[in-house]
PDB file of C-alpha atoms in Angstrom:
ATOM      1  CA  UNK A  17     195.698 198.782 142.490  1.00  0.00           C
ATOM      2  CA  UNK A  18     194.835 199.722 138.912  1.00  0.00           C
ATOM      3  CA  UNK A  19     192.877 197.355 136.724  1.00  0.00           C
ATOM      4  CA  UNK A  20     194.109 196.340 133.301  1.00  0.00           C
ATOM      5  CA  UNK A  21     190.602 196.936 131.911  1.00  0.00           C
ATOM      6  CA  UNK A  22     189.718 200.007 129.842  1.00  0.00           C
ATOM      7  CA  UNK A  23     188.649 201.982 132.911  1.00  0.00           C
ATOM      8  CA  UNK A  24     191.988 201.229 134.535  1.00  0.00           C
ATOM      9  CA  UNK A  25     193.718 202.382 131.352  1.00  0.00           C
ATOM     10  CA  UNK A  26     191.765 205.649 131.501  1.00  0.00           C
ATOM     11  CA  UNK A  27     192.729 206.167 135.141  1.00  0.00           C
ATOM     12  CA  UNK A  28     196.369 205.380 134.391  1.00  0.00           C
ATOM     13  CA  UNK A  29     196.410 207.841 131.496  1.00  0.00           C
ATOM     14  CA  UNK A  30     194.788 210.586 133.574  1.00  0.00           C
ATOM     15  CA  UNK A  31     197.367 210.105 136.320  1.00  0.00           C
ATOM     16  CA  UNK A  32     200.226 210.122 133.824  1.00  0.00           C
ATOM     17  CA  UNK A  33     198.899 213.263 132.135  1.00  0.00           C
ATOM     18  CA  UNK A  34     198.829 214.954 135.546  1.00  0.00           C
ATOM     19  CA  UNK A  35     202.453 214.101 136.270  1.00  0.00           C
ATOM     20  CA  UNK A  36     201.709 211.399 138.848  1.00  0.00           C
ATOM     21  CA  UNK A  37     204.265 208.602 139.222  1.00  0.00           C
ATOM     22  CA  UNK A  38     202.270 205.350 139.063  1.00  0.00           C
ATOM     23  CA  UNK A  39     205.219 203.037 139.744  1.00  0.00           C
ATOM     24  CA  UNK A  40     203.812 202.062 143.154  1.00  0.00           C
ATOM     25  CA  UNK A  41     200.320 201.256 141.822  1.00  0.00           C
ATOM     26  CA  UNK A  42     200.259 197.603 140.741  1.00  0.00           C
ATOM     27  CA  UNK A  43     198.339 196.797 137.535  1.00  0.00           C
ATOM     28  CA  UNK A  44     196.194 193.718 138.086  1.00  0.00           C
ATOM     29  CA  UNK A  45     193.803 191.556 136.069  1.00  0.00           C
ATOM     30  CA  UNK A  46     190.721 192.450 138.100  1.00  0.00           C
ATOM     31  CA  UNK A  47     187.867 194.852 137.260  1.00  0.00           C
ATOM     32  CA  UNK A  48     187.809 198.527 138.148  1.00  0.00           C
ATOM     33  CA  UNK A  49     185.466 199.737 140.858  1.00  0.00           C
ATOM     34  CA  UNK A  50     182.430 201.440 139.359  1.00  0.00           C
ATOM     35  CA  UNK A  51     181.077 204.481 141.175  1.00  0.00           C
ATOM     36  CA  UNK A  52     177.842 206.245 140.320  1.00  0.00           C
ATOM     37  CA  UNK A  53     177.196 209.702 141.720  1.00  0.00           C
ATOM     38  CA  UNK A  54     173.844 211.477 141.935  1.00  0.00           C
ATOM     39  CA  UNK A  55     173.835 215.153 142.858  1.00  0.00           C
ATOM     40  CA  UNK A  56     171.032 216.461 145.061  1.00  0.00           C
ATOM     41  CA  UNK A  57     171.311 220.193 145.792  1.00  0.00           C
ATOM     42  CA  UNK A  58     175.036 219.991 145.125  1.00  0.00           C
ATOM     43  CA  UNK A  59     175.552 217.121 147.577  1.00  0.00           C
ATOM     44  CA  UNK A  60     176.842 213.832 146.228  1.00  0.00           C
ATOM     45  CA  UNK A  61     175.136 210.504 146.822  1.00  0.00           C
ATOM     46  CA  UNK A  62     177.105 207.439 145.823  1.00  0.00           C
ATOM     47  CA  UNK A  63     176.609 203.883 144.676  1.00  0.00           C
ATOM     48  CA  UNK A  64     179.660 201.639 144.385  1.00  0.00           C
ATOM     49  CA  UNK A  65     180.120 198.316 142.629  1.00  0.00           C
ATOM     50  CA  UNK A  66     183.292 196.959 144.154  1.00  0.00           C
ATOM     51  CA  UNK A  67     183.111 193.179 144.545  1.00  0.00           C
ATOM     52  CA  UNK A  68     186.323 191.508 143.394  1.00  0.00           C
ATOM     53  CA  UNK A  69     187.771 194.806 142.176  1.00  0.00           C
ATOM     54  CA  UNK A  70     191.409 195.709 141.553  1.00  0.00           C
ATOM     55  CA  UNK A  71     191.489 197.952 144.589  1.00  0.00           C
ATOM     56  CA  UNK A  72     189.466 195.875 147.001  1.00  0.00           C
ATOM     57  CA  UNK A  73     191.315 192.609 146.423  1.00  0.00           C
ATOM     58  CA  UNK A  74     194.803 193.968 147.094  1.00  0.00           C
ATOM     59  CA  UNK A  75     196.789 191.931 149.597  1.00  0.00           C
ATOM     60  CA  UNK A  76     199.933 192.903 151.480  1.00  0.00           C
ATOM     61  CA  UNK A  77     201.941 190.862 148.980  1.00  0.00           C
ATOM     62  CA  UNK A  78     200.622 193.066 146.146  1.00  0.00           C
ATOM     63  CA  UNK A  79     201.950 196.265 147.702  1.00  0.00           C
ATOM     64  CA  UNK A  80     205.440 197.239 146.526  1.00  0.00           C
ATOM     65  CA  UNK A  81     208.360 198.070 148.762  1.00  0.00           C
ATOM     66  CA  UNK A  82     208.702 201.773 149.519  1.00  0.00           C
ATOM     67  CA  UNK A  83     211.906 203.472 148.453  1.00  0.00           C
ATOM     68  CA  UNK A  84     213.794 206.071 150.442  1.00  0.00           C
ATOM     69  CA  UNK A  85     212.219 208.788 148.282  1.00  0.00           C
ATOM     70  CA  UNK A  86     208.789 208.173 149.856  1.00  0.00           C
ATOM     71  CA  UNK A  87     208.360 210.643 152.711  1.00  0.00           C
ATOM     72  CA  UNK A  88     204.752 210.038 153.768  1.00  0.00           C
ATOM     73  CA  UNK A  89     201.818 207.645 153.614  1.00  0.00           C
ATOM     74  CA  UNK A  90     198.157 208.601 153.437  1.00  0.00           C
ATOM     75  CA  UNK A  91     195.354 206.145 154.092  1.00  0.00           C
ATOM     76  CA  UNK A  92     191.699 206.133 154.902  1.00  0.00           C
ATOM     77  CA  UNK A  93     188.213 205.990 153.524  1.00  0.00           C
ATOM     78  CA  UNK A  94     186.446 202.967 152.154  1.00  0.00           C
ATOM     79  CA  UNK A  95     189.765 201.165 151.591  1.00  0.00           C
ATOM     80  CA  UNK A  96     189.979 200.567 155.355  1.00  0.00           C
ATOM     81  CA  UNK A  97     186.448 199.160 155.535  1.00  0.00           C
ATOM     82  CA  UNK A  98     186.785 196.510 152.815  1.00  0.00           C
ATOM     83  CA  UNK A  99     188.778 193.279 152.822  1.00  0.00           C
ATOM     84  CA  UNK A 100     191.409 192.152 152.062  1.00  0.00           C
ATOM     85  CA  UNK A 101     192.655 195.647 151.130  1.00  0.00           C
ATOM     86  CA  UNK A 102     191.851 197.074 154.574  1.00  0.00           C
ATOM     87  CA  UNK A 103     194.182 194.604 156.249  1.00  0.00           C
ATOM     88  CA  UNK A 104     196.854 195.220 153.607  1.00  0.00           C
ATOM     89  CA  UNK A 105     196.847 198.990 154.067  1.00  0.00           C
ATOM     90  CA  UNK A 106     196.741 198.696 157.845  1.00  0.00           C
ATOM     91  CA  UNK A 107     199.737 196.350 157.802  1.00  0.00           C
ATOM     92  CA  UNK A 108     201.703 198.711 155.549  1.00  0.00           C
ATOM     93  CA  UNK A 109     200.922 201.729 157.734  1.00  0.00           C
ATOM     94  CA  UNK A 110     201.825 199.974 160.971  1.00  0.00           C
ATOM     95  CA  UNK A 111     205.059 198.641 159.465  1.00  0.00           C
ATOM     96  CA  UNK A 112     206.137 202.077 158.243  1.00  0.00           C
ATOM     97  CA  UNK A 113     204.864 204.247 161.098  1.00  0.00           C
ATOM     98  CA  UNK A 114     207.870 205.767 162.785  1.00  0.00           C
ATOM     99  CA  UNK A 115     210.088 206.032 159.719  1.00  0.00           C
ATOM    100  CA  UNK A 116     207.604 207.955 157.544  1.00  0.00           C
ATOM    101  CA  UNK A 117     204.847 210.435 158.254  1.00  0.00           C
ATOM    102  CA  UNK A 118     201.447 208.703 158.291  1.00  0.00           C
ATOM    103  CA  UNK A 119     198.235 210.685 157.739  1.00  0.00           C
ATOM    104  CA  UNK A 120     194.890 209.028 158.451  1.00  0.00           C
ATOM    105  CA  UNK A 121     191.433 210.179 157.332  1.00  0.00           C
ATOM    106  CA  UNK A 122     188.856 207.539 158.347  1.00  0.00           C
ATOM    107  CA  UNK A 123     186.132 209.217 156.231  1.00  0.00           C
ATOM    108  CA  UNK A 124     183.640 206.980 158.011  1.00  0.00           C
ATOM    109  CA  UNK A 125     180.747 205.582 155.989  1.00  0.00           C
ATOM    110  CA  UNK A 126     178.650 203.452 158.378  1.00  0.00           C
ATOM    111  CA  UNK A 127     176.813 201.736 155.515  1.00  0.00           C
ATOM    112  CA  UNK A 128     180.102 200.211 154.312  1.00  0.00           C
ATOM    113  CA  UNK A 129     181.170 198.842 157.700  1.00  0.00           C
ATOM    114  CA  UNK A 130     180.479 195.109 157.916  1.00  0.00           C
ATOM    115  CA  UNK A 131     181.819 194.633 161.458  1.00  0.00           C
ATOM    116  CA  UNK A 132     181.673 197.796 163.563  1.00  0.00           C
ATOM    117  CA  UNK A 133     183.648 196.398 166.495  1.00  0.00           C
ATOM    118  CA  UNK A 134     186.469 195.241 164.218  1.00  0.00           C
ATOM    119  CA  UNK A 135     186.524 198.565 162.378  1.00  0.00           C
ATOM    120  CA  UNK A 136     186.643 200.563 165.612  1.00  0.00           C
ATOM    121  CA  UNK A 137     189.547 198.388 166.763  1.00  0.00           C
ATOM    122  CA  UNK A 138     191.356 199.025 163.466  1.00  0.00           C
ATOM    123  CA  UNK A 139     190.865 202.770 163.810  1.00  0.00           C
ATOM    124  CA  UNK A 140     192.196 202.666 167.365  1.00  0.00           C
ATOM    125  CA  UNK A 141     195.356 200.863 166.217  1.00  0.00           C
ATOM    126  CA  UNK A 142     195.928 203.257 163.341  1.00  0.00           C
ATOM    127  CA  UNK A 143     195.161 206.425 165.282  1.00  0.00           C
ATOM    128  CA  UNK A 144     197.684 205.386 167.919  1.00  0.00           C
ATOM    129  CA  UNK A 145     200.439 205.209 165.270  1.00  0.00           C
ATOM    130  CA  UNK A 146     199.399 207.965 162.847  1.00  0.00           C
ATOM    131  CA  UNK A 147     201.184 211.312 162.925  1.00  0.00           C
ATOM    132  CA  UNK A 148     198.247 213.263 161.481  1.00  0.00           C
ATOM    133  CA  UNK A 149     194.566 212.404 161.931  1.00  0.00           C
ATOM    134  CA  UNK A 150     191.927 214.318 160.017  1.00  0.00           C
ATOM    135  CA  UNK A 151     188.268 213.865 160.978  1.00  0.00           C
ATOM    136  CA  UNK A 152     185.069 215.507 159.877  1.00  0.00           C
ATOM    137  CA  UNK A 153     182.774 216.644 162.660  1.00  0.00           C
ATOM    138  CA  UNK A 154     180.548 213.686 161.709  1.00  0.00           C
ATOM    139  CA  UNK A 155     183.496 211.281 162.010  1.00  0.00           C
ATOM    140  CA  UNK A 156     184.337 212.713 165.414  1.00  0.00           C
ATOM    141  CA  UNK A 157     180.758 212.246 166.617  1.00  0.00           C
ATOM    142  CA  UNK A 158     180.749 208.633 165.360  1.00  0.00           C
ATOM    143  CA  UNK A 159     183.970 207.887 167.228  1.00  0.00           C
ATOM    144  CA  UNK A 160     183.349 209.842 170.428  1.00  0.00           C
ATOM    145  CA  UNK A 161     179.630 210.581 170.574  1.00  0.00           C
ATOM    146  CA  UNK A 162     178.143 214.070 170.920  1.00  0.00           C
ATOM    147  CA  UNK A 163     180.269 216.642 172.688  1.00  0.00           C
ATOM    148  CA  UNK A 164     182.561 219.633 172.422  1.00  0.00           C
ATOM    149  CA  UNK A 165     184.634 219.469 169.234  1.00  0.00           C
ATOM    150  CA  UNK A 166     187.769 220.995 170.742  1.00  0.00           C
ATOM    151  CA  UNK A 167     187.689 218.743 173.788  1.00  0.00           C
ATOM    152  CA  UNK A 168     187.091 215.638 171.702  1.00  0.00           C
ATOM    153  CA  UNK A 169     189.825 216.570 169.225  1.00  0.00           C
ATOM    154  CA  UNK A 170     192.342 217.082 172.014  1.00  0.00           C
ATOM    155  CA  UNK A 171     191.329 213.733 173.478  1.00  0.00           C
ATOM    156  CA  UNK A 172     192.255 212.132 170.146  1.00  0.00           C
ATOM    157  CA  UNK A 173     195.734 213.711 170.390  1.00  0.00           C
ATOM    158  CA  UNK A 174     196.234 211.817 173.632  1.00  0.00           C
ATOM    159  CA  UNK A 175     195.944 208.594 171.610  1.00  0.00           C
ATOM    160  CA  UNK A 176     199.166 209.416 169.774  1.00  0.00           C
ATOM    161  CA  UNK A 177     198.888 211.804 166.804  1.00  0.00           C
ATOM    162  CA  UNK A 178     201.016 214.936 166.686  1.00  0.00           C
ATOM    163  CA  UNK A 179     198.437 216.862 164.661  1.00  0.00           C
ATOM    164  CA  UNK A 180     194.656 216.594 164.664  1.00  0.00           C
ATOM    165  CA  UNK A 181     192.372 218.289 162.142  1.00  0.00           C
ATOM    166  CA  UNK A 182     188.585 218.600 162.225  1.00  0.00           C
ATOM    167  CA  UNK A 183     186.628 219.796 159.188  1.00  0.00           C
ATOM    168  CA  UNK A 184     183.226 221.363 159.754  1.00  0.00           C
ATOM    169  CA  UNK A 185     181.826 221.943 156.273  1.00  0.00           C
ATOM    170  CA  UNK A 186     180.809 225.544 155.647  1.00  0.00           C
ATOM    171  CA  UNK A 187     182.142 226.482 159.096  1.00  0.00           C
ATOM    172  CA  UNK A 188     185.698 225.781 157.986  1.00  0.00           C
ATOM    173  CA  UNK A 189     188.348 223.656 159.671  1.00  0.00           C
ATOM    174  CA  UNK A 190     190.298 223.554 162.919  1.00  0.00           C
ATOM    175  CA  UNK A 191     193.728 222.105 163.624  1.00  0.00           C
ATOM    176  CA  UNK A 192     195.079 221.060 166.997  1.00  0.00           C
ATOM    177  CA  UNK A 193     198.503 220.313 168.392  1.00  0.00           C
ATOM    178  CA  UNK A 194     199.474 220.173 172.023  1.00  0.00           C
ATOM    179  CA  UNK A 195     200.629 223.794 171.701  1.00  0.00           C
ATOM    180  CA  UNK A 196     198.112 225.439 169.400  1.00  0.00           C
ATOM    181  CA  UNK A 197     194.583 225.516 168.041  1.00  0.00           C
ATOM    182  CA  UNK A 198     194.080 227.342 164.734  1.00  0.00           C
ATOM    183  CA  UNK A 199     191.170 227.816 162.342  1.00  0.00           C
ATOM    184  CA  UNK A 200     190.652 228.346 158.635  1.00  0.00           C
ATOM    185  CA  UNK A 201     187.508 229.776 157.087  1.00  0.00           C
ATOM    186  CA  UNK A 202     185.720 227.927 154.310  1.00  0.00           C
ATOM    187  CA  UNK A 203     185.719 230.312 151.329  1.00  0.00           C
ATOM    188  CA  UNK A 204     182.246 231.139 150.031  1.00  0.00           C
ATOM    189  CA  UNK A 205     181.877 229.674 146.546  1.00  0.00           C
ATOM    190  CA  UNK A 206     179.149 228.530 144.173  1.00  0.00           C
ATOM    191  CA  UNK A 207     179.034 224.753 144.673  1.00  0.00           C
ATOM    192  CA  UNK A 208     178.761 222.551 141.586  1.00  0.00           C
ATOM    193  CA  UNK A 209     179.250 219.333 143.547  1.00  0.00           C
ATOM    194  CA  UNK A 210     181.211 218.120 146.551  1.00  0.00           C
ATOM    195  CA  UNK A 211     182.916 215.087 145.001  1.00  0.00           C
ATOM    196  CA  UNK A 212     186.597 215.130 145.897  1.00  0.00           C
ATOM    197  CA  UNK A 213     186.430 217.989 148.400  1.00  0.00           C
ATOM    198  CA  UNK A 214     187.774 215.942 151.299  1.00  0.00           C
ATOM    199  CA  UNK A 215     190.504 214.346 149.202  1.00  0.00           C
ATOM    200  CA  UNK A 216     191.603 217.763 147.971  1.00  0.00           C
ATOM    201  CA  UNK A 217     191.640 219.111 151.525  1.00  0.00           C
ATOM    202  CA  UNK A 218     193.901 216.252 152.615  1.00  0.00           C
ATOM    203  CA  UNK A 219     196.204 216.849 149.657  1.00  0.00           C
ATOM    204  CA  UNK A 220     196.349 220.532 150.575  1.00  0.00           C
ATOM    205  CA  UNK A 221     197.421 219.716 154.128  1.00  0.00           C
ATOM    206  CA  UNK A 222     200.145 217.389 152.890  1.00  0.00           C
ATOM    207  CA  UNK A 223     201.266 219.890 150.246  1.00  0.00           C
ATOM    208  CA  UNK A 224     201.561 222.614 152.852  1.00  0.00           C
ATOM    209  CA  UNK A 225     203.609 220.415 155.162  1.00  0.00           C
ATOM    210  CA  UNK A 226     205.816 219.335 152.261  1.00  0.00           C
ATOM    211  CA  UNK A 227     206.423 222.967 151.354  1.00  0.00           C
ATOM    212  CA  UNK A 228     207.532 223.603 154.937  1.00  0.00           C
ATOM    213  CA  UNK A 229     210.019 220.726 154.748  1.00  0.00           C
ATOM    214  CA  UNK A 230     208.249 218.793 157.489  1.00  0.00           C
ATOM    215  CA  UNK A 231     207.470 215.546 155.667  1.00  0.00           C
ATOM    216  CA  UNK A 232     211.064 214.744 154.717  1.00  0.00           C
ATOM    217  CA  UNK A 233     212.584 215.807 158.032  1.00  0.00           C
ATOM    218  CA  UNK A 234     214.237 213.027 160.098  1.00  0.00           C
ATOM    219  CA  UNK A 235     212.425 214.432 163.134  1.00  0.00           C
ATOM    220  CA  UNK A 236     209.098 214.877 161.326  1.00  0.00           C
ATOM    221  CA  UNK A 237     206.881 214.020 164.299  1.00  0.00           C
ATOM    222  CA  UNK A 238     208.726 216.484 166.521  1.00  0.00           C
ATOM    223  CA  UNK A 239     208.445 219.086 163.747  1.00  0.00           C
ATOM    224  CA  UNK A 240     204.691 218.470 163.585  1.00  0.00           C
ATOM    225  CA  UNK A 241     204.332 218.849 167.344  1.00  0.00           C
ATOM    226  CA  UNK A 242     206.355 222.056 167.261  1.00  0.00           C
ATOM    227  CA  UNK A 243     204.707 223.749 164.265  1.00  0.00           C
ATOM    228  CA  UNK A 244     204.283 227.471 164.748  1.00  0.00           C
ATOM    229  CA  UNK A 245     200.691 228.654 164.759  1.00  0.00           C
ATOM    230  CA  UNK A 246     201.295 230.740 161.622  1.00  0.00           C
ATOM    231  CA  UNK A 247     202.654 227.745 159.676  1.00  0.00           C
ATOM    232  CA  UNK A 248     199.803 225.531 160.842  1.00  0.00           C
ATOM    233  CA  UNK A 249     197.290 228.178 159.787  1.00  0.00           C
ATOM    234  CA  UNK A 250     198.944 228.491 156.363  1.00  0.00           C
ATOM    235  CA  UNK A 251     198.663 224.732 155.763  1.00  0.00           C
ATOM    236  CA  UNK A 252     195.030 224.703 156.853  1.00  0.00           C
ATOM    237  CA  UNK A 253     194.222 227.725 154.689  1.00  0.00           C
ATOM    238  CA  UNK A 254     195.846 226.127 151.645  1.00  0.00           C
ATOM    239  CA  UNK A 255     193.775 222.984 152.207  1.00  0.00           C
ATOM    240  CA  UNK A 256     190.513 224.897 152.654  1.00  0.00           C
ATOM    241  CA  UNK A 257     191.066 227.042 149.580  1.00  0.00           C
ATOM    242  CA  UNK A 258     192.004 224.071 147.407  1.00  0.00           C
ATOM    243  CA  UNK A 259     188.916 222.139 148.540  1.00  0.00           C
ATOM    244  CA  UNK A 260     186.691 225.159 147.912  1.00  0.00           C
ATOM    245  CA  UNK A 261     188.056 225.415 144.378  1.00  0.00           C
ATOM    246  CA  UNK A 262     187.337 221.735 143.741  1.00  0.00           C
ATOM    247  CA  UNK A 263     183.634 222.022 144.588  1.00  0.00           C
ATOM    248  CA  UNK A 264     183.120 224.806 142.048  1.00  0.00           C
ATOM    249  CA  UNK A 265     183.350 222.343 139.154  1.00  0.00           C
ATOM    250  CA  UNK A 266     181.868 218.907 138.492  1.00  0.00           C
ATOM    251  CA  UNK A 267     183.830 215.811 139.431  1.00  0.00           C
ATOM    252  CA  UNK A 268     186.895 215.221 141.565  1.00  0.00           C
ATOM    253  CA  UNK A 269     189.013 217.813 139.758  1.00  0.00           C
ATOM    254  CA  UNK A 270     191.429 219.479 142.198  1.00  0.00           C
ATOM    255  CA  UNK A 271     193.170 222.733 141.265  1.00  0.00           C
ATOM    256  CA  UNK A 272     196.702 223.292 140.092  1.00  0.00           C
ATOM    257  CA  UNK A 273     198.887 225.731 142.008  1.00  0.00           C
ATOM    258  CA  UNK A 274     198.433 228.447 139.401  1.00  0.00           C
ATOM    259  CA  UNK A 275     194.671 228.271 139.945  1.00  0.00           C
ATOM    260  CA  UNK A 276     195.132 229.346 143.567  1.00  0.00           C
ATOM    261  CA  UNK A 277     196.531 232.890 143.496  1.00  0.00           C
ATOM    262  CA  UNK A 278     197.832 234.616 146.609  1.00  0.00           C
ATOM    263  CA  UNK A 279     198.662 231.415 148.461  1.00  0.00           C
ATOM    264  CA  UNK A 280     199.864 231.595 152.055  1.00  0.00           C
ATOM    265  CA  UNK A 281     203.535 232.404 152.640  1.00  0.00           C
ATOM    266  CA  UNK A 282     204.941 228.954 151.950  1.00  0.00           C
ATOM    267  CA  UNK A 283     207.701 227.716 149.615  1.00  0.00           C
ATOM    268  CA  UNK A 284     206.655 227.054 146.037  1.00  0.00           C
ATOM    269  CA  UNK A 285     204.784 224.015 144.764  1.00  0.00           C
ATOM    270  CA  UNK A 286     205.388 222.547 141.305  1.00  0.00           C
ATOM    271  CA  UNK A 287     203.137 223.834 138.557  1.00  0.00           C
ATOM    272  CA  UNK A 288     201.145 221.772 136.070  1.00  0.00           C
ATOM    273  CA  UNK A 289     203.155 219.617 133.664  1.00  0.00           C
TER     274      UNK A 289
END
């Protein structure tokens, strides 16, 4: 949800200027969430003021119907930890799982979890229906406890997803299907701050899959399960390179396609408007 206040207007304008269709984002008469970020050695520390906000107070009734042109849903992060929006997004994902690709990134922040048992149960329901689950190594440890990353990631695939991804910071990322395990290096860059790195990585994964024609395919889950190792590596590499570019400049400012030369051998993405 986008607020009708001046911050919401700024967000709406920024999205419009970037060519984003905001038709599915309801404008509501509630305040915008305020986020304050302090950088310590390039790492972001956050404070959020979110009570009664436009995003947090979304209910299922506020969410618009999805047209046939919507190929995929992405959900995760703090929106699944707060109420009533967490219940609204869960309901939407569970309703649409099966007829659209669903990607889940829990992006677990223990300090924001009011009821750990309820949140773990929500994650279990969503992971069982999601097609793609992306976890950081910290998320994986929170869910499964200490252990071997590959073994734990493959155990998550047994819960339902066709594709599992684990990010490991400077050590890069790994992707798992029942057929393959592939890796992508994290490019070495000068870090300005890490705000938006995970979001950009997720967008890179989805962009790569879209370029391969997977997201719109009627048999998308089967296509995900059957991805060739080279295609899976290309998607992961695109995501890692996009995220690395984002951290070289302040703020959540992901790159345009033309800022990422020599992309993996995938069909073209649109350029900046």
